[in-house]
Amino acid sequence: MVVHNDCLRDVPDIFENEIGESLTTRTEGLGMIRELGPPDLCHIVKTHSSNRNEPDIGSYHHVLGVDTSSSASLAAYINSLQYSLNESPGWFGASNGWKITSGTYCSYNAFSNVDLRVQIKIPGGVDAYIVTVLGERKEVTDELWRECQVSSLLRAILLSDSLAYSVTGLRRVTPVGGPRDESKVIEALMQQFWNGWSLGSNAETQMISTAKNFLADGIQKYFYGAGRYADFAAEILAPLAYAPLGGQQSPARTSVDFKGVDPEVASMLADCYLEGDEEVQAVRVMHQALKIKPSCYPLLYIQSEFLRRKKQLESALTIARMAVKYAPSEFHAWAKLAEIYIDSKDFKRALLTLNACPMYTFVGRDMPRVPPPRRINYPVKSDILADYNLGESFGNSTHGPVPSNSRSSIDSDAPGYAEEMAQNESSDILRLSAPTLNGTFAHAYRFLSSIFGMVGWDELLMLRSQVFVMEEEYRNSAVPGIAVDDEVEEEEEEGDDHLPLSALRERALSESQQEGESKPDTETNGHLAAEAEALEAQEPQEAHDAQETQEAQSEAVLEDKPMVDSQEDAPEPEAESEQKAAELEQESNAEAQEEAKTESEPVKEAAPAQPSKGKKNKKKNKGKKAQEPVQPEQASKEQPEQKEQLDEDQSVAETEKANGEVADKTIASMSEKMENVSLSDNDDHEGNKENSHENDPPADSAVAATSDVAPESPFEPVAAPQVAVFEAKDKEPAGANNADHVDSATDRDDESQIRLGDAKVVRKRLCERWLDNLIMMLFEDLRAYTAWRSRMHNLRATGQQVTYTYTQAEWEALGELALRLHRPSEAKEAFEYALAIRFSARAWVRLLEMYVGKHADAQKEEHIRYEGVPPPLPLNSNDSLMMALDAIVWLSVYNDRWYNNMVYPNPVCESVVRLVKVHGLSKVRNSLVSMNLKVPVFNIVKGYLEFAEKFDVVGAKW
């Protein structure tokens, strides 16, 4: 590897094509910053002291964790880089002709949205200024220095995970060196605490408040990661929650509404007490704060979580519903309600609540905007990496190290690196969509997978079909504006009882508008339609006149004009029609008796009591043909046809006459029903009390139902309803009385069911598109998981090797897949196979989480739920401790290799704190000594133990 003297020895270097282009690009991108801003930028200019012909070189790197409280600390950091230049050996000692002549340190102030810059000249002076979004240069004040210090500290804390946030040429240093530095940091944080709302919040929070912002999240992560709950409560939260009047308050917080305790800060204090096993103190704080503000959403959230942990699910459910009521736009309120439903085994309501969750677009962290580099230098510490093969530097790539050898192992079965990359490109496992989920969608997927783990895939699909409207049901829904099935069974009753409640309301509304007007005879005498058709066939001219009279009456009704004939004259045509129908019946009976003597089979057949729509259409078509005038010359030819037609019409007339009384009763029953139908959803009439309860949404339900409203015109487009109504499959037997089948739901949170006649109408929700996509992602994960386990079973049954069946990337993806499906034992197996092929930082991190008990609850549930799963390894066992220390050593070497010198906050240090809490500091230190590590490696790991001892974490004294 070529070593350049113009490079730094232990710091990454990104060389510019033109000096200062990185500063220009950063200035142009200030207006695109959304959250806390990108990491700090350190730009230096190098000059060759002996060769004047060498042009100056500009390079830069990104930094997290440097103290930005003053210009002196930034000047000291740039000056320290002078001693990191590579030196070339000479006759009289090592020397280097390259020197750092100037440097510029840039740190973004997220409170004021400006970029603070300190320009240093060696030798020379220090110039500090700020650059606004418009590129203007202004002076720096003490307030801006304090804001810049807090902004830089929050970036170092919230972006401490190197796997979650990776930037080219990023160096991490420890932001807080000791207790003395921490006291200064706490003072600055408390001064800026009430202005934390101006920083914004994460993608899962909608309403920014005192307790929900990046400042509160950063402080909470700093103390929670080290298990220092008592220090957090005593030094920060208690003084802020019980601050005296006139203390550090925002302009909106006056002495009028401040009554001695801040409810939102009290919620953070109560949560800190609960995490530190101080439940009595937590309950006392919540009681005091809720008396001041009972509708405080953070307090209700903490209280519901406390009750859920205590298995008081009914009380937790009540509090969670109140939190949803007071903060309906917050995702975490709905998520907590869904989680409580899942714990209560009420999966239907859990799905409904999950479907109602407000989902927000995930906004990633701010990434630095840099120009294309000329070259990048990643120096390697060979003394540490001698026994740890982490791979060579990845050059301009940011995806991770590339193995130094063409073969991953000396094993002949191990594929080459090129073959492995080709297999990854065509792998279906690496194309799963679930790993790309972030924010609220990742939380929702976690709830779905929890439900699947409890009930299984088939039961989950059944619950989905019971709660949400399926595609076929949506098409066949009885809601107006939605397509319905045109086919009607012949056994179905032809009355109005099959109509939904919305259609009955629409008909009642139209009849009420026509009240006081004369009604056409066809509406009250519809049972005489068959006799009228027969009369029209016998006497076409009279039928034609009757048709004109009926059309005139219909036009008068549509035009809101009074009809010519009064209602008293209406029965006269009816009596005349009945007399003619009787004469026609006598003639038809005489002819039928004569034909019965000559024909072997009778012509008349009993017509069905409930004719189908198809038969009605045939009769209408025959009536239309009968209305056409018959020519005299064709009378002789059409006599046989008329005779057959009269026979058929005579049979229909008999049937209609026999059922005339039934039709009159049906009309009377429907009239009484229309009088009892409520025309408004808010009507509280006693006779229609049950229906009004069914249409009103439940007051205590987390998911509000919407009532059906029929459109004004069937030709206007209707939007997709939130609640679909369709006929259930289990119908009542026909012929029952309508009044006896109007039932209301006993529980307002259950599915509302309405019985009308022989049809049962059930309300369902429409599934959101994002939830439907999550279910499909879960199906893809299950399909990949099933194929993986089947293949593993076949390979082990036949005695074949398993390690190289999948590539390292595929093993990591399978491990993440098993964790998403709550199978930590199989995830551990996959990550171990990935490490058998090659080093993987992600695999070591996941294994370390299992060794220190981060997935202990999931491991216990898996052992109880599934047969054949071995019990998890106890956390206090020596084997668990040694495996955790092995993972810590590998990750410590990896972090040092990629310039992550941040002791805390660091995921590795958090794992060390967990081990100290379980085993004690002395046992952990002695176990580390027994591993016989090299001195540089031991010193790296020892820094984590020194942090635990310095800040007095739990277990540091034994």
Short mmCIF file of C-alpha atoms in Angstrom, two decimals, residues 454-767:
data_model
loop_
_atom_site.label_atom_id
_atom_site.label_comp_id
_atom_site.label_asym_id
_atom_site.label_seq_id
_atom_site.Cartn_x
_atom_site.Cartn_y
_atom_site.Cartn_z
CA MET A 454 -49.78 -15.55 18.34
CA VAL A 455 -52.49 -16.77 15.96
CA GLY A 456 -50.74 -17.95 12.78
CA TRP A 457 -51.12 -16.94 9.17
CA ASP A 458 -54.48 -18.62 8.47
CA GLU A 459 -56.09 -17.09 11.50
CA LEU A 460 -54.63 -13.69 10.60
CA LEU A 461 -56.24 -13.88 7.17
CA MET A 462 -59.54 -14.89 8.76
CA LEU A 463 -59.37 -11.94 11.14
CA ARG A 464 -58.59 -9.68 8.23
CA SER A 465 -61.63 -10.91 6.30
CA GLN A 466 -63.86 -10.44 9.36
CA VAL A 467 -62.69 -6.90 10.02
CA PHE A 468 -61.99 -5.44 6.60
CA VAL A 469 -63.96 -5.44 3.36
CA MET A 470 -62.62 -7.90 0.85
CA GLU A 471 -62.59 -7.15 -2.87
CA GLU A 472 -65.53 -9.41 -3.72
CA GLU A 473 -67.57 -7.99 -0.85
CA TYR A 474 -66.77 -4.46 -1.96
CA ARG A 475 -68.10 -5.21 -5.43
CA ASN A 476 -71.26 -6.86 -4.12
CA SER A 477 -71.85 -4.30 -1.40
CA ALA A 478 -75.38 -2.95 -0.96
CA VAL A 479 -74.12 0.58 -0.35
CA PRO A 480 -75.44 3.00 -3.00
CA GLY A 481 -72.84 3.74 -5.64
CA ILE A 482 -71.20 0.32 -5.32
CA ALA A 483 -71.71 -2.46 -7.82
CA VAL A 484 -74.09 -5.23 -6.75
CA ASP A 485 -74.77 -8.65 -8.15
CA ASP A 486 -77.43 -8.57 -10.87
CA GLU A 487 -78.32 -12.22 -10.42
CA VAL A 488 -81.13 -12.85 -7.97
CA GLU A 489 -82.10 -16.32 -6.87
CA GLU A 490 -85.62 -17.41 -7.65
CA GLU A 491 -86.20 -18.33 -4.01
CA GLU A 492 -85.36 -14.79 -2.84
CA GLU A 493 -88.33 -12.72 -1.73
CA GLU A 494 -89.32 -9.95 -4.13
CA GLY A 495 -90.39 -7.48 -1.45
CA ASP A 496 -88.51 -4.43 -0.19
CA ASP A 497 -87.07 -6.22 2.84
CA HIS A 498 -83.81 -7.05 1.09
CA LEU A 499 -82.98 -3.36 0.70
CA PRO A 500 -80.42 -1.81 3.08
CA LEU A 501 -81.34 0.82 5.60
CA SER A 502 -79.87 3.61 3.49
CA ALA A 503 -82.09 2.69 0.52
CA LEU A 504 -85.17 2.61 2.73
CA ARG A 505 -84.30 6.04 4.05
CA GLU A 506 -83.89 7.36 0.54
CA ARG A 507 -87.33 6.03 -0.44
CA ALA A 508 -88.93 7.47 2.71
CA LEU A 509 -87.34 10.83 1.95
CA SER A 510 -88.72 10.85 -1.59
CA GLU A 511 -92.21 9.92 -0.35
CA SER A 512 -92.14 12.64 2.26
CA GLN A 513 -91.31 15.19 -0.42
CA GLN A 514 -94.36 14.04 -2.44
CA GLU A 515 -96.71 14.14 0.56
CA GLY A 516 -99.88 16.08 -0.18
CA GLU A 517 -99.65 15.36 -3.91
CA SER A 518 -101.84 12.90 -5.79
CA LYS A 519 -100.29 9.54 -6.47
CA PRO A 520 -100.55 7.68 -9.79
CA ASP A 521 -102.71 4.62 -9.94
CA THR A 522 -99.82 2.40 -10.89
CA GLU A 523 -98.21 2.86 -7.44
CA THR A 524 -101.27 1.83 -5.47
CA ASN A 525 -102.57 -0.79 -7.89
CA GLY A 526 -99.38 -2.49 -8.96
CA HIS A 527 -100.91 -5.94 -8.39
CA LEU A 528 -103.28 -5.36 -11.40
CA ALA A 529 -100.42 -5.07 -13.90
CA ALA A 530 -101.05 -8.54 -15.31
CA GLU A 531 -104.81 -7.91 -15.80
CA ALA A 532 -104.07 -4.60 -17.49
CA GLU A 533 -101.70 -6.34 -19.90
CA ALA A 534 -104.35 -8.92 -20.75
CA LEU A 535 -106.94 -6.20 -21.33
CA GLU A 536 -104.55 -4.32 -23.56
CA ALA A 537 -104.02 -7.45 -25.62
CA GLN A 538 -107.82 -7.87 -25.97
CA GLU A 539 -108.70 -4.22 -26.53
CA PRO A 540 -105.63 -2.33 -27.79
CA GLN A 541 -107.41 0.96 -28.29
CA GLU A 542 -108.65 1.11 -24.69
CA ALA A 543 -105.22 0.14 -23.43
CA HIS A 544 -103.68 2.89 -25.52
CA ASP A 545 -106.03 5.46 -23.96
CA ALA A 546 -105.27 4.17 -20.46
CA GLN A 547 -101.56 4.44 -21.17
CA GLU A 548 -101.93 8.08 -22.23
CA THR A 549 -103.87 8.82 -19.05
CA GLN A 550 -101.18 7.18 -16.91
CA GLU A 551 -98.39 9.15 -18.67
CA ALA A 552 -100.28 12.39 -18.08
CA GLN A 553 -100.61 11.57 -14.39
CA SER A 554 -96.88 10.75 -14.13
CA GLU A 555 -95.92 14.00 -15.82
CA ALA A 556 -98.18 15.90 -13.42
CA VAL A 557 -96.39 14.32 -10.44
CA LEU A 558 -92.90 15.01 -11.83
CA GLU A 559 -93.79 18.62 -12.67
CA ASP A 560 -95.47 19.17 -9.24
CA LYS A 561 -98.81 20.02 -10.97
CA PRO A 562 -102.23 18.98 -9.66
CA MET A 563 -103.76 16.03 -11.44
CA VAL A 564 -106.98 16.44 -13.37
CA ASP A 565 -108.75 13.44 -11.79
CA SER A 566 -109.30 13.57 -8.06
CA GLN A 567 -108.61 10.75 -5.68
CA GLU A 568 -112.30 9.98 -5.43
CA ASP A 569 -112.43 9.22 -9.15
CA ALA A 570 -109.43 6.92 -8.99
CA PRO A 571 -111.33 3.70 -8.04
CA GLU A 572 -113.62 3.94 -11.09
CA PRO A 573 -111.06 2.69 -13.64
CA GLU A 574 -110.11 0.01 -11.13
CA ALA A 575 -113.69 -1.25 -10.82
CA GLU A 576 -114.13 -1.24 -14.58
CA SER A 577 -110.88 -3.17 -15.00
CA GLU A 578 -111.99 -5.77 -12.44
CA GLN A 579 -115.33 -6.26 -14.24
CA LYS A 580 -113.62 -6.77 -17.57
CA ALA A 581 -111.11 -9.10 -15.99
CA ALA A 582 -113.97 -11.22 -14.59
CA GLU A 583 -115.64 -11.45 -18.02
CA LEU A 584 -112.34 -12.40 -19.59
CA GLU A 585 -111.82 -15.05 -16.93
CA GLN A 586 -115.23 -16.68 -17.63
CA GLU A 587 -114.53 -16.83 -21.38
CA SER A 588 -111.08 -18.27 -20.78
CA ASN A 589 -112.44 -20.95 -18.45
CA ALA A 590 -115.00 -22.04 -21.04
CA GLU A 591 -112.38 -22.34 -23.75
CA ALA A 592 -110.05 -24.19 -21.43
CA GLN A 593 -112.70 -26.82 -20.67
CA GLU A 594 -113.26 -27.45 -24.37
CA GLU A 595 -109.54 -27.85 -25.05
CA ALA A 596 -109.08 -30.15 -22.08
CA LYS A 597 -111.32 -32.71 -23.71
CA THR A 598 -109.19 -32.94 -26.86
CA GLU A 599 -105.70 -32.49 -25.45
CA SER A 600 -104.00 -35.13 -23.34
CA GLU A 601 -102.02 -32.65 -21.22
CA PRO A 602 -103.48 -29.60 -19.55
CA VAL A 603 -102.40 -26.24 -20.87
CA LYS A 604 -102.68 -24.33 -17.62
CA GLU A 605 -99.81 -24.58 -15.17
CA ALA A 606 -99.71 -23.10 -11.71
CA ALA A 607 -97.52 -20.02 -11.80
CA PRO A 608 -94.88 -19.68 -9.09
CA ALA A 609 -95.83 -17.60 -6.08
CA GLN A 610 -92.66 -15.49 -6.41
CA PRO A 611 -91.85 -15.02 -10.09
CA SER A 612 -88.24 -14.18 -10.98
CA LYS A 613 -87.08 -11.04 -12.70
CA GLY A 614 -86.54 -12.92 -15.92
CA LYS A 615 -90.19 -13.97 -16.06
CA LYS A 616 -91.33 -10.46 -15.31
CA ASN A 617 -89.27 -9.19 -18.19
CA LYS A 618 -90.88 -11.78 -20.50
CA LYS A 619 -94.36 -10.68 -19.46
CA LYS A 620 -93.46 -7.06 -20.04
CA ASN A 621 -92.17 -7.85 -23.48
CA LYS A 622 -95.41 -9.72 -24.28
CA GLY A 623 -97.39 -6.75 -23.06
CA LYS A 624 -95.47 -4.48 -25.36
CA LYS A 625 -96.16 -6.75 -28.32
CA ALA A 626 -99.86 -6.80 -27.43
CA GLN A 627 -100.01 -3.03 -27.52
CA GLU A 628 -99.27 -3.01 -31.26
CA PRO A 629 -102.48 -2.72 -33.38
CA VAL A 630 -103.49 -5.87 -35.30
CA GLN A 631 -104.22 -5.53 -38.98
CA PRO A 632 -107.52 -7.06 -40.29
CA GLU A 633 -105.81 -9.13 -42.96
CA GLN A 634 -103.56 -10.75 -40.38
CA ALA A 635 -106.32 -11.58 -37.92
CA SER A 636 -107.00 -15.01 -39.43
CA LYS A 637 -103.32 -15.95 -39.39
CA GLU A 638 -102.73 -14.87 -35.77
CA GLN A 639 -105.77 -16.56 -34.22
CA PRO A 640 -103.82 -19.62 -32.97
CA GLU A 641 -101.08 -17.41 -31.53
CA GLN A 642 -103.61 -15.18 -29.79
CA LYS A 643 -105.30 -18.22 -28.35
CA GLU A 644 -102.08 -19.47 -26.80
CA GLN A 645 -101.28 -16.00 -25.53
CA LEU A 646 -104.73 -15.65 -23.95
CA ASP A 647 -104.29 -18.99 -22.20
CA GLU A 648 -101.00 -17.91 -20.70
CA ASP A 649 -102.34 -14.49 -19.73
CA GLN A 650 -105.36 -16.15 -18.15
CA SER A 651 -103.10 -18.27 -15.91
CA VAL A 652 -101.11 -15.21 -14.86
CA ALA A 653 -104.35 -13.33 -14.12
CA GLU A 654 -105.54 -16.15 -11.86
CA THR A 655 -102.28 -16.12 -9.97
CA GLU A 656 -102.28 -12.38 -9.52
CA LYS A 657 -105.87 -12.39 -8.38
CA ALA A 658 -105.12 -15.08 -5.82
CA ASN A 659 -102.19 -13.08 -4.52
CA GLY A 660 -103.94 -9.73 -4.59
CA GLU A 661 -104.68 -9.77 -0.90
CA VAL A 662 -101.05 -10.68 -0.11
CA ALA A 663 -99.85 -7.72 -2.18
CA ASP A 664 -102.21 -5.37 -0.33
CA LYS A 665 -100.86 -6.61 3.00
CA THR A 666 -97.27 -6.15 1.78
CA ILE A 667 -97.96 -2.56 0.72
CA ALA A 668 -99.62 -1.81 4.06
CA SER A 669 -96.66 -3.33 5.94
CA MET A 670 -94.16 -1.28 3.94
CA SER A 671 -96.19 1.89 4.56
CA GLU A 672 -96.07 1.30 8.31
CA LYS A 673 -92.34 0.63 8.06
CA MET A 674 -91.74 3.88 6.16
CA GLU A 675 -93.54 5.82 8.85
CA ASN A 676 -91.18 4.44 11.50
CA VAL A 677 -87.95 5.01 9.54
CA SER A 678 -85.89 7.93 10.83
CA LEU A 679 -84.93 10.46 8.21
CA SER A 680 -81.97 11.78 10.20
CA ASP A 681 -78.98 10.02 11.74
CA ASN A 682 -79.33 12.15 14.86
CA ASP A 683 -83.03 11.40 15.42
CA ASP A 684 -83.71 10.07 18.92
CA HIS A 685 -87.31 8.96 18.36
CA GLU A 686 -88.36 6.20 20.70
CA GLY A 687 -89.77 4.02 17.95
CA ASN A 688 -86.48 4.11 16.06
CA LYS A 689 -84.10 4.09 18.98
CA GLU A 690 -82.31 0.91 18.05
CA ASN A 691 -81.51 2.05 14.52
CA SER A 692 -80.22 5.39 15.75
CA HIS A 693 -77.86 3.57 18.14
CA GLU A 694 -76.54 1.50 15.30
CA ASN A 695 -75.76 4.53 13.16
CA ASP A 696 -74.12 6.60 15.90
CA PRO A 697 -70.40 5.87 16.44
CA PRO A 698 -69.41 4.54 19.87
CA ALA A 699 -68.25 7.30 22.20
CA ASP A 700 -65.60 5.25 23.98
CA SER A 701 -64.24 3.45 20.98
CA ALA A 702 -60.80 4.26 19.64
CA VAL A 703 -61.88 3.73 16.08
CA ALA A 704 -64.92 5.81 15.06
CA ALA A 705 -67.34 4.37 12.54
CA THR A 706 -68.99 6.46 9.86
CA SER A 707 -72.63 6.09 8.87
CA ASP A 708 -73.97 5.39 5.42
CA VAL A 709 -75.34 8.37 3.50
CA ALA A 710 -77.04 7.71 0.19
CA PRO A 711 -76.01 9.97 -2.70
CA GLU A 712 -78.48 12.47 -4.06
CA SER A 713 -78.31 11.10 -7.57
CA PRO A 714 -77.37 7.59 -8.66
CA PHE A 715 -75.57 9.01 -11.68
CA GLU A 716 -73.13 11.12 -9.69
CA PRO A 717 -69.76 9.57 -8.76
CA VAL A 718 -69.60 8.39 -5.16
CA ALA A 719 -66.34 8.27 -3.22
CA ALA A 720 -65.27 5.03 -1.56
CA PRO A 721 -67.00 4.79 1.83
CA GLN A 722 -65.17 4.30 5.09
CA VAL A 723 -67.77 1.74 6.18
CA ALA A 724 -69.14 -0.75 3.72
CA VAL A 725 -72.48 -2.54 4.17
CA PHE A 726 -73.08 -5.90 2.55
CA GLU A 727 -75.36 -8.87 2.93
CA ALA A 728 -74.06 -11.57 5.18
CA LYS A 729 -73.93 -15.16 4.00
CA ASP A 730 -76.02 -16.54 6.82
CA LYS A 731 -79.57 -15.35 5.95
CA GLU A 732 -82.74 -15.80 7.91
CA PRO A 733 -85.48 -18.06 6.53
CA ALA A 734 -87.93 -16.31 4.23
CA GLY A 735 -91.44 -15.42 5.30
CA ALA A 736 -90.61 -13.96 8.71
CA ASN A 737 -92.17 -10.78 9.94
CA ASN A 738 -90.07 -7.69 9.34
CA ALA A 739 -90.78 -6.06 12.67
CA ASP A 740 -89.45 -9.09 14.54
CA HIS A 741 -86.04 -8.94 12.86
CA VAL A 742 -84.81 -5.40 13.56
CA ASP A 743 -81.99 -5.98 16.09
CA SER A 744 -79.28 -3.66 17.33
CA ALA A 745 -75.74 -4.52 18.43
CA THR A 746 -75.33 -5.01 22.14
CA ASP A 747 -71.71 -3.87 22.23
CA ARG A 748 -70.84 -0.61 20.50
CA ASP A 749 -67.28 -1.72 19.84
CA ASP A 750 -68.37 -4.96 18.14
CA GLU A 751 -69.32 -5.24 14.49
CA SER A 752 -72.62 -3.43 14.04
CA GLN A 753 -75.17 -5.76 12.50
CA ILE A 754 -78.60 -4.72 11.22
CA ARG A 755 -81.30 -7.24 10.38
CA LEU A 756 -83.91 -6.20 7.85
CA GLY A 757 -86.37 -8.92 6.84
CA ASP A 758 -84.37 -11.95 5.75
CA ALA A 759 -81.11 -10.07 5.07
CA LYS A 760 -78.46 -9.38 7.69
CA VAL A 761 -76.28 -6.31 7.02
CA VAL A 762 -72.79 -6.17 8.55
CA ARG A 763 -70.54 -3.12 8.71
CA LYS A 764 -66.82 -3.43 7.93
CA ARG A 765 -63.92 -1.07 7.50
CA LEU A 766 -61.99 -0.45 4.33
CA CYS A 767 -58.39 -1.56 4.78
#
